[in-house]
Amino acid sequence: LFPNQIATEQQSVVLVKRLLATSVSCITYMRGLFPESSYGTRYLDDLCLKILREDKNCLGSLQIVKWIQGCFDALEKQYNLALFCFFKSNSSMTELYQFKFKYQKEVPQMDIISNQMNVVNGVCSEDVKQASRLLIRKLYLLMQNLGPLPNDVTLTMKLLYYNDVTPKDYQPPGFKEDGSAGDLLFDGDPVNLRVGSVSTGFHLMKVRVITEKKRMGTVESTLIQKNGPTKISHQGLDCDEEEEEGSTKISCLNLAFSQEEVIGPKKKRKVSEPEKLLLEGRK
């Protein structure tokens, strides 16, 4: 599922793309969006993974695959700051999955080779693969313990970019400039969950989930971010700020947020949304 070595930037890109595709597939499968025929089977050690594939009999799965491929394009160009996958019900947001990306500004150099394990600037390939396995396992565990979504839920995505490197007219395949108006409202009492992160020395990918408290079930308490502020002026979107552990902890998000509120008036981000919102009935 993952490259045997992560010693080059290209190998790192492959890993991040596979992590992203596996994570989004996990979300759509465990949340019951598409039929079994829309997934192939892969194994991560003893964990059976369901990976989205192009199912011509399910237009919704075709659309999600296209969106993922569009995100790959932005990742390869190092434009992509974050991907948001979120479920909406009656125009209110009910669950959000945040994938945040950072890129090394200088290419790491090979420092040490020992015991047939690559070490790049102190990052060991085996450690990277182990962190990747742990991230997928924690995401699956989270999905298994979350309560069901509303029956009328729809899924969409948004891409945010690094303004200083992204051309103003750039749009990845399957996306267009974000033209949505109004706030995205979170119903109920949302909780922020830190799933995990993977750093390769070339890329850093972090995964967080925000869902309604009533849907938490028996989610492991260590995933829940406590003792944080209730305001979300940035909500972790501004990757120009260094994130120290605990500095962006959020326990409740009891207010609407718009692009301006999240990003801040001084730093508006370029945002893309899907060209089409097409999802057929859930399982």
C-alpha positions in Angstrom: 0.0 0.0 0.0 2.9 2.4 0.9 6.3 2.7 -0.8 9.0 0.5 0.7 11.3 3.5 1.0 10.6 7.2 1.5 14.1 8.6 0.6 13.1 10.9 -2.3 10.5 13.7 -2.8 8.7 11.6 -5.4 8.4 8.6 -3.0 7.1 11.0 -0.4 4.5 12.4 -2.8 3.3 8.9 -3.6 2.9 8.1 0.2 0.9 11.3 0.8 -1.3 10.7 -2.1 -2.0 7.1 -1.1 -2.6 8.2 2.5 -5.1 10.8 1.3 -6.9 8.4 -1.0 -7.1 5.7 1.6 -8.4 8.2 4.2 -11.1 9.6 2.0 -12.1 6.1 0.9 -12.3 5.1 4.6 -14.6 8.0 5.3 -17.0 7.3 2.4 -17.1 3.6 3.1 -17.5 3.7 6.9 -20.1 6.5 6.5 -22.1 4.3 4.1 -22.1 6.6 1.0 -21.6 4.1 -1.8 -22.3 0.4 -2.5 -19.7 -2.3 -2.1 -19.1 -2.4 -5.8 -17.5 1.1 -5.6 -14.6 -0.2 -3.6 -11.6 -2.4 -4.1 -9.9 -4.3 -1.3 -6.4 -3.8 0.0 -4.6 -4.9 3.1 -2.5 -3.0 5.6 -1.0 -5.7 7.7 -4.1 -7.4 9.2 -6.4 -4.4 8.5 -8.8 -4.8 5.5 -9.1 -1.5 3.7 -11.8 -0.5 1.2 -10.4 1.8 -1.5 -12.7 3.9 -3.8 -12.5 3.0 -7.5 -14.2 4.3 -10.6 -17.6 2.5 -10.6 -19.5 3.4 -13.7 -22.7 2.3 -12.1 -22.3 4.8 -9.2 -21.9 8.4 -10.4 -21.2 9.6 -6.9 -18.1 7.5 -6.5 -16.9 8.6 -9.9 -17.2 12.2 -8.8 -15.3 11.6 -5.5 -12.5 9.9 -7.4 -12.3 12.9 -9.7 -12.0 15.2 -6.8 -9.2 13.2 -5.2 -7.3 13.3 -8.5 -7.8 17.0 -8.6 -6.3 17.3 -5.1 -3.3 15.1 -6.3 -2.6 17.7 -9.0 -2.5 20.5 -6.3 -0.3 18.4 -4.1 2.2 17.6 -6.9 2.5 21.3 -7.6 2.8 22.1 -3.8 -0.1 24.5 -4.0 -2.4 22.7 -1.7 -2.6 24.0 1.9 -5.6 22.0 3.1 -8.5 19.8 1.9 -11.8 19.9 3.7 -14.3 17.0 3.3 -17.6 17.9 5.0 -21.1 16.5 5.3 -24.0 18.8 5.2 -27.6 18.3 6.2 -30.2 21.0 5.5 -27.5 23.5 4.7 -25.9 22.9 8.1 -22.5 21.3 8.5 -22.7 18.1 10.5 -19.2 16.6 10.2 -15.9 17.9 8.8 -12.6 16.2 8.0 -9.5 18.4 7.6 -6.3 17.3 5.8 -3.6 19.9 6.2 -0.3 19.8 4.1 3.1 21.4 4.5 6.1 21.2 2.2 9.8 21.3 3.0 11.3 24.4 1.4 14.7 22.7 1.1 15.1 19.2 -0.3 16.4 16.9 2.5 19.6 15.1 2.0 20.4 11.5 2.8 22.4 11.4 6.0 22.5 7.9 7.3 21.9 4.4 6.0 21.8 1.8 8.8 20.2 -1.6 9.1 18.8 -1.3 5.6 16.5 1.6 6.8 16.7 5.0 5.2 17.1 8.0 7.4 16.5 11.4 5.8 17.3 14.4 8.0 16.5 12.2 11.0 13.3 10.8 9.5 13.4 7.0 9.2 11.4 5.3 6.4 10.2 2.6 8.8 9.0 5.3 11.3 7.1 7.0 8.5 5.4 3.8 7.4 4.6 3.0 11.0 3.1 6.5 11.5 1.0 6.0 8.3 -0.3 2.7 9.6 -1.2 4.3 12.9 -3.0 7.2 11.2 -5.2 4.8 9.1 -5.9 2.6 12.1 -7.0 5.5 14.2 -9.2 6.8 11.4 -10.9 3.4 11.1 -11.3 3.2 14.8 -12.9 6.6 14.9 -15.3 5.8 12.1 -16.4 2.6 13.8 -17.3 4.5 17.0 -19.1 7.5 15.5 -22.9 7.5 15.5 -24.8 7.5 12.2 -25.2 10.6 10.0 -28.6 12.1 9.1 -30.3 10.3 6.2 -30.3 13.4 4.0 -26.6 14.1 4.3 -24.4 15.2 1.3 -20.6 15.3 1.0 -18.5 18.0 -0.6 -15.0 19.2 -0.6 -13.0 22.5 -0.6 -9.4 23.1 -1.3 -7.3 25.9 0.2 -4.0 27.0 -1.2 -0.7 28.8 -0.4 -1.3 32.2 -1.8 2.4 33.0 -2.4 3.0 30.1 -4.9 -0.4 29.4 -6.4 -1.4 31.2 -9.6 -4.5 33.2 -9.3 -6.2 31.4 -12.2 -5.2 27.9 -11.1 -8.0 25.4 -10.6 -7.3 21.6 -10.3 -9.3 19.2 -12.5 -12.9 18.9 -11.2 -12.8 22.2 -9.2 -13.7 25.8 -9.7 -13.3 29.0 -7.8 -15.3 28.9 -4.6 -18.5 31.0 -5.2 -20.5 29.9 -2.1 -22.2 32.6 -0.1 -23.2 32.6 3.5 -21.9 30.9 6.6 -21.5 27.2 7.2 -23.3 26.4 10.4 -22.4 23.6 12.8 -25.5 22.2 14.5 -25.4 21.0 18.0 -22.2 20.8 20.1 -19.2 20.1 17.8 -16.0 18.5 19.1 -12.5 18.7 17.5 -10.6 15.4 17.3 -7.0 15.1 16.5 -6.5 11.9 14.5 -2.8 12.1 13.8 0.0 13.3 11.5 2.7 11.9 9.2 6.0 13.6 8.4 8.4 12.3 5.7 11.0 15.1 5.7 9.5 16.3 2.5 5.9 16.6 3.4 3.7 16.9 6.6 0.1 15.7 6.6 -2.2 16.3 9.6 -5.7 14.9 10.0 -8.4 16.3 12.2 -12.1 15.6 12.5 -14.9 17.8 13.8 -18.2 16.2 14.5 -21.2 16.7 16.8 -20.8 15.6 20.4 -23.9 13.5 20.3 -22.3 11.3 17.6 -19.1 10.6 19.6 -20.1 7.1 20.9 -17.1 5.5 22.6 -14.4 7.5 20.9 -11.1 7.3 22.6 -10.7 10.2 25.0 -7.1 10.9 23.9 -8.4 12.0 20.5 -10.5 14.8 22.0 -8.9 18.2 22.3 -9.9 19.7 25.6 -9.5 22.9 27.5 -9.3 24.9 24.3 -11.0 28.2 23.3 -14.5 28.2 21.9 -13.7 30.8 19.3 -12.4 29.6 15.9 -10.9 32.7 14.3 -8.4 30.6 12.5 -9.5 27.0 13.2 -6.0 25.7 12.2 -6.4 27.0 8.6 -3.5 29.5 8.6 -0.5 27.3 8.0 1.8 30.3 7.9 1.7 30.2 11.7 3.9 27.6 13.4 1.7 25.1 15.2 3.0 24.2 18.6 1.3 21.2 20.2 -1.7 22.4 22.1 -1.7 25.9 20.6 -4.7 25.4 18.4 -6.8 23.1 20.6 -10.5 23.6 20.2 -13.2 21.7 22.2 -16.4 23.4 21.0 -17.3 25.2 17.8 -20.6 26.7 18.8 -20.7 29.5 16.2 -21.0 29.9 12.4 -17.8 30.4 10.5 -17.4 32.0 7.1 -14.2 32.2 5.0 -13.5 35.6 6.4 -14.0 34.5 10.0 -11.9 31.4 9.6 -9.0 32.9 7.7 -9.1 36.4 9.2 -9.6 39.7 7.3 -5.9 40.2 6.6 -5.3 36.8 5.0 -7.9 35.6 2.6 -7.0 32.3 1.0 -7.7 31.1 -2.5 -10.4 28.5 -2.2 -11.8 26.0 -4.7 -15.0 24.0 -4.6 -16.2 21.1 -6.8 -17.6 21.8 -10.3 -20.5 19.5 -9.5 -22.1 18.3 -6.3 -23.2 14.8 -7.3 -23.9 12.1 -4.7 -26.4 9.3 -5.1 -28.2 7.6 -2.3 -26.4 6.1 0.6 -26.3 2.4 1.4 
